[in-house]
Amino acid sequence: MFYNNDHVPAEEINGGYCHVLLYSFCFLHREYLLFSGFPFLSLRSSQKIKKSWFFFILFTIAFLYSNLLRISGVVILPPLAESLGISASMVGFLSSLFFYTYGVSFVFWGTVADRLGSFKTCGISLIIAAAASAILAQADTPLTIGIGRALSGLGLSSAFTCVMLYTAQTFSRERYSFLVGIIMMIGHSGTVIAIAPLGAALDAAGIAGVFNVLGIVALIIGAFMLICRKYDPILLEEKKDEKPLSLSRFVSDIKCGAIIICGSFPLLVVILTWVTSSASISTLQGLWAVSWIQTTTGGAILASRSCATWISAGMVLGPFAGGFIVRRVAGSKKAFLIMCILVELSWMLWMTVSFLGSGFDILGFSGFLTGFFSGAAFVFMGNSIRDLTPSKWTGTVIGLLNLLIYGFLIVFQWGTGFILDLFPADPVSGYYSQTGYQIGFGIILIIQGFSFYLITKTRSFAS
């Protein structure tokens, strides 16, 4: 992520986030009152509904918090490394340890969640994250920093799978799509609005103080989920799986998840569209956006960071709008195709205005549209996965999905970097070549467009 905590535009964007987040919580409160206050509901049913909404909010907060902890290294790791006299290359290596364990463990936690339930899985993983924060708070060598980063990645990757699994098991199909939009909007807001608060906390409490607080909060949420695991929908099912976990069962579950995906062409198409579109926007948002904007405008780094932040703004607000849209159109193939076409068109707009050397305003607007339509499409994809996947295998399928996203992300980021190196940078400014960006992301758009084309070969995305 490329954000800066000392420029005004980011504060304005964050203020907009706060209004949207407040509205979403008000909407959730209305939904809660609507379905917990009907006079024909018994007291027991009303209490059950109240608990369902409470735990949904708790899981969503856990997802937001996992994103906050995930990006904490962006703010805290550089000054920590500087205080220990660690080189920049070593900082990059230590930071990357997080993403290796984060990406690989998606499948592990997805399979575990199908067996043990969302409560226990998320609780255990957050306790691991709390231990990682405690290690980082006392870290004074590259080894301890590396261990802390690796454990952080392992502990934070389950939150998304668990909140999606709990929501699918607890709420009706009519409500699920909107709730997926809320999950993505609130959860991803942690990657945007947290930079400035973390920076301020770092100045006030120091590195050890910040990591201690982050660890304590993670420990509290994780422990509370373990205590409340008796409310897990999986434990309330009559056909719950009592067999213990083992390596052979873990491998068998992964194979079954892969067979389910490959055996259903509509599900495979949904997975491919989500993987390619997510890896595409993440490659832009998380790696090249700022430098590409600098190449296009020749502007300063702070102004380029402010402009790039609008991509993230779209990524947050898109799922919120997508939740309302998908709630009305459900598994409509036509609506899904239109969403994906809008994603592709918004990408083409971004590349066109970049090629033409447009200013910050037009780049920011096109970046916002790219993030917005991508985020809205993700809600449709999430809703379709719930409809097309047997409930017993939801966690495993989501885990495999995230593993594929991470794999494609690595390929896309490495591939764009490789292509940029083929073209000489500007000798005066040192900026990368605009031609390199156009070719690199042009190839990505062809891959993404092919996955969207497969939608036309599918009859329906409804269960």
XYZ file of C-alpha atoms in Angstrom, residues 130-428:
299
model
C -1.309 -11.634 19.525
C 1.791 -13.722 20.249
C 3.394 -12.314 17.097
C 2.705 -8.764 18.294
C 4.275 -9.568 21.648
C 7.404 -10.848 19.885
C 7.590 -7.761 17.667
C 7.173 -5.496 20.689
C 10.392 -6.915 22.161
C 12.208 -7.601 18.879
C 15.816 -6.451 18.835
C 17.324 -8.628 16.087
C 16.421 -9.480 12.477
C 15.658 -13.054 13.616
C 13.009 -12.008 16.139
C 11.483 -9.532 13.681
C 11.312 -12.273 11.058
C 9.649 -14.711 13.475
C 7.129 -12.058 14.472
C 6.295 -11.187 10.867
C 5.918 -14.844 9.855
C 3.619 -15.586 12.814
C 1.585 -12.461 12.019
C 0.934 -13.747 8.518
C -0.087 -17.145 9.866
C -2.438 -15.650 12.443
C -4.191 -13.040 10.330
C -5.219 -14.966 7.225
C -8.246 -16.735 8.714
C -10.417 -13.695 9.474
C -11.884 -13.257 5.978
C -12.668 -16.950 5.568
C -14.262 -17.122 9.016
C -16.499 -14.073 8.641
C -17.679 -15.253 5.201
C -18.303 -18.779 6.508
C -20.205 -17.582 9.592
C -22.355 -15.222 7.517
C -23.187 -17.945 4.982
C -24.185 -20.372 7.739
C -26.201 -17.890 9.799
C -28.103 -15.538 7.505
C -30.542 -16.061 4.656
C -29.637 -15.840 0.984
C -31.633 -12.606 0.680
C -29.489 -10.929 3.310
C -26.148 -12.527 2.454
C -25.146 -10.366 -0.534
C -25.649 -7.107 1.321
C -23.745 -8.414 4.323
C -20.843 -9.465 2.086
C -20.691 -5.865 0.867
C -20.618 -4.614 4.452
C -17.889 -7.127 5.351
C -15.656 -6.027 2.496
C -16.293 -2.325 2.991
C -15.652 -2.276 6.729
C -12.838 -4.818 6.608
C -10.932 -3.130 3.808
C -11.368 0.250 5.468
C -8.778 -0.919 7.951
C -6.136 -0.754 5.228
C -6.966 2.881 4.496
C -8.016 4.724 7.631
C -5.486 3.037 9.917
C -2.284 4.576 8.568
C -2.604 7.986 10.204
C -3.825 6.631 13.600
C -0.990 4.088 13.650
C 1.516 6.798 12.836
C 0.151 9.000 15.631
C 0.191 6.077 18.072
C 3.775 5.314 17.110
C 4.790 8.889 17.930
C 2.936 8.792 21.241
C 3.611 5.294 22.599
C 6.641 4.051 20.690
C 7.078 0.786 18.812
C 6.790 -1.487 21.836
C 3.694 0.319 23.126
C 1.879 0.074 19.789
C 2.596 -3.638 19.317
C 1.610 -4.384 22.917
C -1.759 -2.677 22.464
C -2.362 -4.403 19.119
C -1.495 -7.747 20.687
C -3.744 -7.239 23.711
C -6.744 -6.349 21.542
C -6.149 -9.381 19.312
C -5.857 -11.579 22.407
C -9.129 -10.253 23.846
C -11.081 -10.790 20.614
C -9.547 -14.236 20.072
C -10.206 -15.397 23.634
C -13.782 -14.130 23.524
C -14.434 -16.109 20.343
C -13.104 -19.276 21.945
C -15.308 -18.717 24.979
C -18.374 -18.209 22.762
C -17.692 -21.099 20.414
C -20.778 -22.944 21.677
C -22.796 -20.587 19.469
C -20.963 -21.669 16.314
C -23.450 -22.864 13.643
C -21.210 -25.852 12.856
C -21.436 -27.111 16.433
C -25.213 -26.764 16.324
C -25.529 -28.971 13.258
C -26.682 -32.524 13.834
C -24.266 -33.863 11.219
C -21.119 -32.168 12.477
C -17.854 -33.983 11.770
C -16.356 -35.441 14.943
C -13.295 -37.000 13.279
C -9.993 -35.438 14.352
C -7.889 -33.368 11.997
C -4.868 -35.029 10.433
C -2.479 -34.414 7.571
C -4.184 -37.047 5.420
C -7.606 -35.501 6.040
C -6.212 -32.040 5.343
C -4.869 -33.178 1.970
C -8.111 -35.032 1.253
C -10.161 -31.915 2.023
C -8.046 -29.816 -0.336
C -8.533 -32.379 -3.101
C -12.283 -32.406 -2.484
C -12.387 -28.605 -2.606
C -10.488 -28.604 -5.900
C -12.831 -31.260 -7.323
C -15.864 -29.190 -6.303
C -14.444 -26.120 -8.070
C -13.416 -27.952 -11.229
C -16.608 -30.011 -11.299
C -18.871 -26.969 -11.486
C -18.194 -24.751 -14.503
C -20.169 -21.766 -13.096
C -18.209 -21.976 -9.831
C -14.929 -22.268 -11.727
C -15.804 -19.159 -13.748
C -16.637 -17.211 -10.583
C -13.329 -18.276 -9.027
C -11.369 -17.262 -12.143
C -13.065 -13.860 -12.402
C -12.427 -13.137 -8.720
C -8.812 -14.323 -8.884
C -7.853 -12.330 -11.972
C -9.717 -9.141 -11.056
C -8.498 -9.172 -7.444
C -4.889 -9.814 -8.436
C -5.126 -7.074 -11.088
C -6.422 -4.332 -8.801
C -4.066 -5.401 -5.997
C -1.070 -5.200 -8.336
C -2.037 -1.638 -9.205
C -3.178 -0.545 -5.757
C -0.458 -2.190 -3.723
C 2.614 -1.836 -5.924
C 2.608 0.379 -9.024
C -0.092 3.039 -8.590
C 2.085 5.770 -7.095
C 5.033 5.287 -9.447
C 2.696 5.021 -12.485
C 1.024 8.304 -11.499
C 4.441 9.919 -11.160
C 5.393 8.679 -14.627
C 2.152 10.076 -16.045
C 2.124 13.454 -14.324
C 5.737 14.063 -13.362
C 4.317 15.167 -10.013
C 5.650 14.981 -6.479
C 5.474 11.819 -4.380
C 2.953 13.197 -1.870
C 0.543 14.348 -4.585
C 0.883 10.975 -6.315
C 0.134 9.145 -3.077
C -2.957 11.282 -2.540
C -4.144 10.490 -6.053
C -3.521 6.754 -5.588
C -5.595 6.786 -2.408
C -8.712 7.226 -4.532
C -8.270 3.687 -5.834
C -8.591 2.472 -2.270
C -11.592 4.749 -1.740
C -13.325 3.006 -4.634
C -12.381 -0.395 -3.234
C -14.113 0.501 0.027
C -17.249 2.142 -1.359
C -17.741 -0.323 -4.252
C -18.698 -3.315 -2.088
C -21.169 -1.146 -0.167
C -22.990 -0.288 -3.406
C -22.526 -3.823 -4.700
C -24.363 -5.221 -1.702
C -27.526 -3.304 -2.647
C -27.231 -4.222 -6.330
C -26.660 -7.941 -5.816
C -29.456 -8.057 -3.271
C -31.852 -7.175 -6.098
C -30.411 -9.154 -9.009
C -29.189 -12.242 -7.070
C -27.539 -14.766 -9.418
C -28.388 -12.971 -12.653
C -25.863 -13.822 -15.363
C -26.645 -10.592 -17.212
C -26.041 -8.429 -14.141
C -22.755 -10.222 -13.398
C -21.571 -9.768 -16.980
C -22.459 -6.062 -16.925
C -20.505 -5.604 -13.690
C -17.453 -7.286 -15.146
C -17.705 -5.247 -18.360
C -17.741 -2.092 -16.235
C -14.620 -3.350 -14.455
C -12.853 -3.872 -17.767
C -13.998 -0.492 -19.133
C -12.829 1.318 -15.996
C -9.405 -0.294 -16.430
C -9.302 0.831 -20.050
C -10.166 4.357 -18.941
C -7.322 4.313 -16.396
C -4.830 3.132 -18.993
C -6.063 5.640 -21.577
C -5.828 8.698 -19.324
C -2.416 7.484 -18.155
C -1.232 7.124 -21.752
C -2.526 10.602 -22.593
C -0.635 12.136 -19.657
C -3.712 13.401 -17.789
C -3.583 15.310 -14.512
C -4.194 14.215 -10.938
C -7.944 14.939 -10.978
C -8.706 12.745 -13.981
C -6.349 9.999 -12.790
C -7.924 10.055 -9.338
C -11.424 9.822 -10.813
C -10.518 6.950 -13.140
C -8.704 5.174 -10.303
C -11.764 5.541 -8.095
C -13.973 4.003 -10.800
C -11.563 1.093 -11.232
C -11.590 0.357 -7.509
C -15.334 0.965 -7.214
C -16.461 -1.407 -9.954
C -13.926 -4.051 -8.880
C -15.231 -3.905 -5.316
C -18.854 -4.091 -6.446
C -18.106 -7.118 -8.621
C -16.445 -8.899 -5.685
C -19.787 -8.897 -3.843
C -21.480 -10.689 -6.734
C -18.651 -13.218 -6.812
C -18.888 -13.813 -3.071
C -22.636 -14.284 -3.282
C -22.266 -16.757 -6.171
C -19.703 -18.814 -4.265
C -22.172 -19.191 -1.413
C -24.907 -20.302 -3.838
C -22.738 -22.729 -5.812
C -20.700 -24.330 -3.008
C -21.977 -27.059 -0.666
C -22.119 -25.536 2.828
C -19.798 -28.194 4.228
C -17.002 -27.077 1.898
C -17.429 -23.292 1.952
C -14.330 -22.639 4.057
C -12.123 -24.905 1.943
C -13.289 -23.315 -1.319
C -12.732 -19.793 0.040
C -9.285 -20.859 1.239
C -8.381 -22.181 -2.206
C -9.750 -18.992 -3.747
C -7.482 -16.819 -1.608
C -4.481 -19.035 -2.331
C -5.090 -18.624 -6.069
C -5.488 -14.865 -5.670
C -2.186 -14.705 -3.851
C -0.477 -16.854 -6.493
C -1.772 -14.731 -9.361
C -0.817 -11.592 -7.440
C 2.786 -12.766 -7.199
C 2.845 -13.580 -10.929
C 1.243 -10.259 -11.904
C 3.565 -8.202 -9.710
C 6.657 -10.055 -10.833
C 5.532 -9.987 -14.478
C 4.856 -6.244 -14.548
C 8.203 -5.600 -12.899
C 9.947 -7.796 -15.462
C 8.310 -5.937 -18.360
C 9.114 -2.521 -16.860
C 12.776 -3.538 -16.690
C 12.738 -4.172 -20.449
C 12.202 -0.476 -21.105
C 14.716 2.183 -20.021
C 13.631 4.584 -17.292
C 13.643 8.324 -17.873
C 17.285 9.435 -17.525
C 16.369 12.700 -15.795
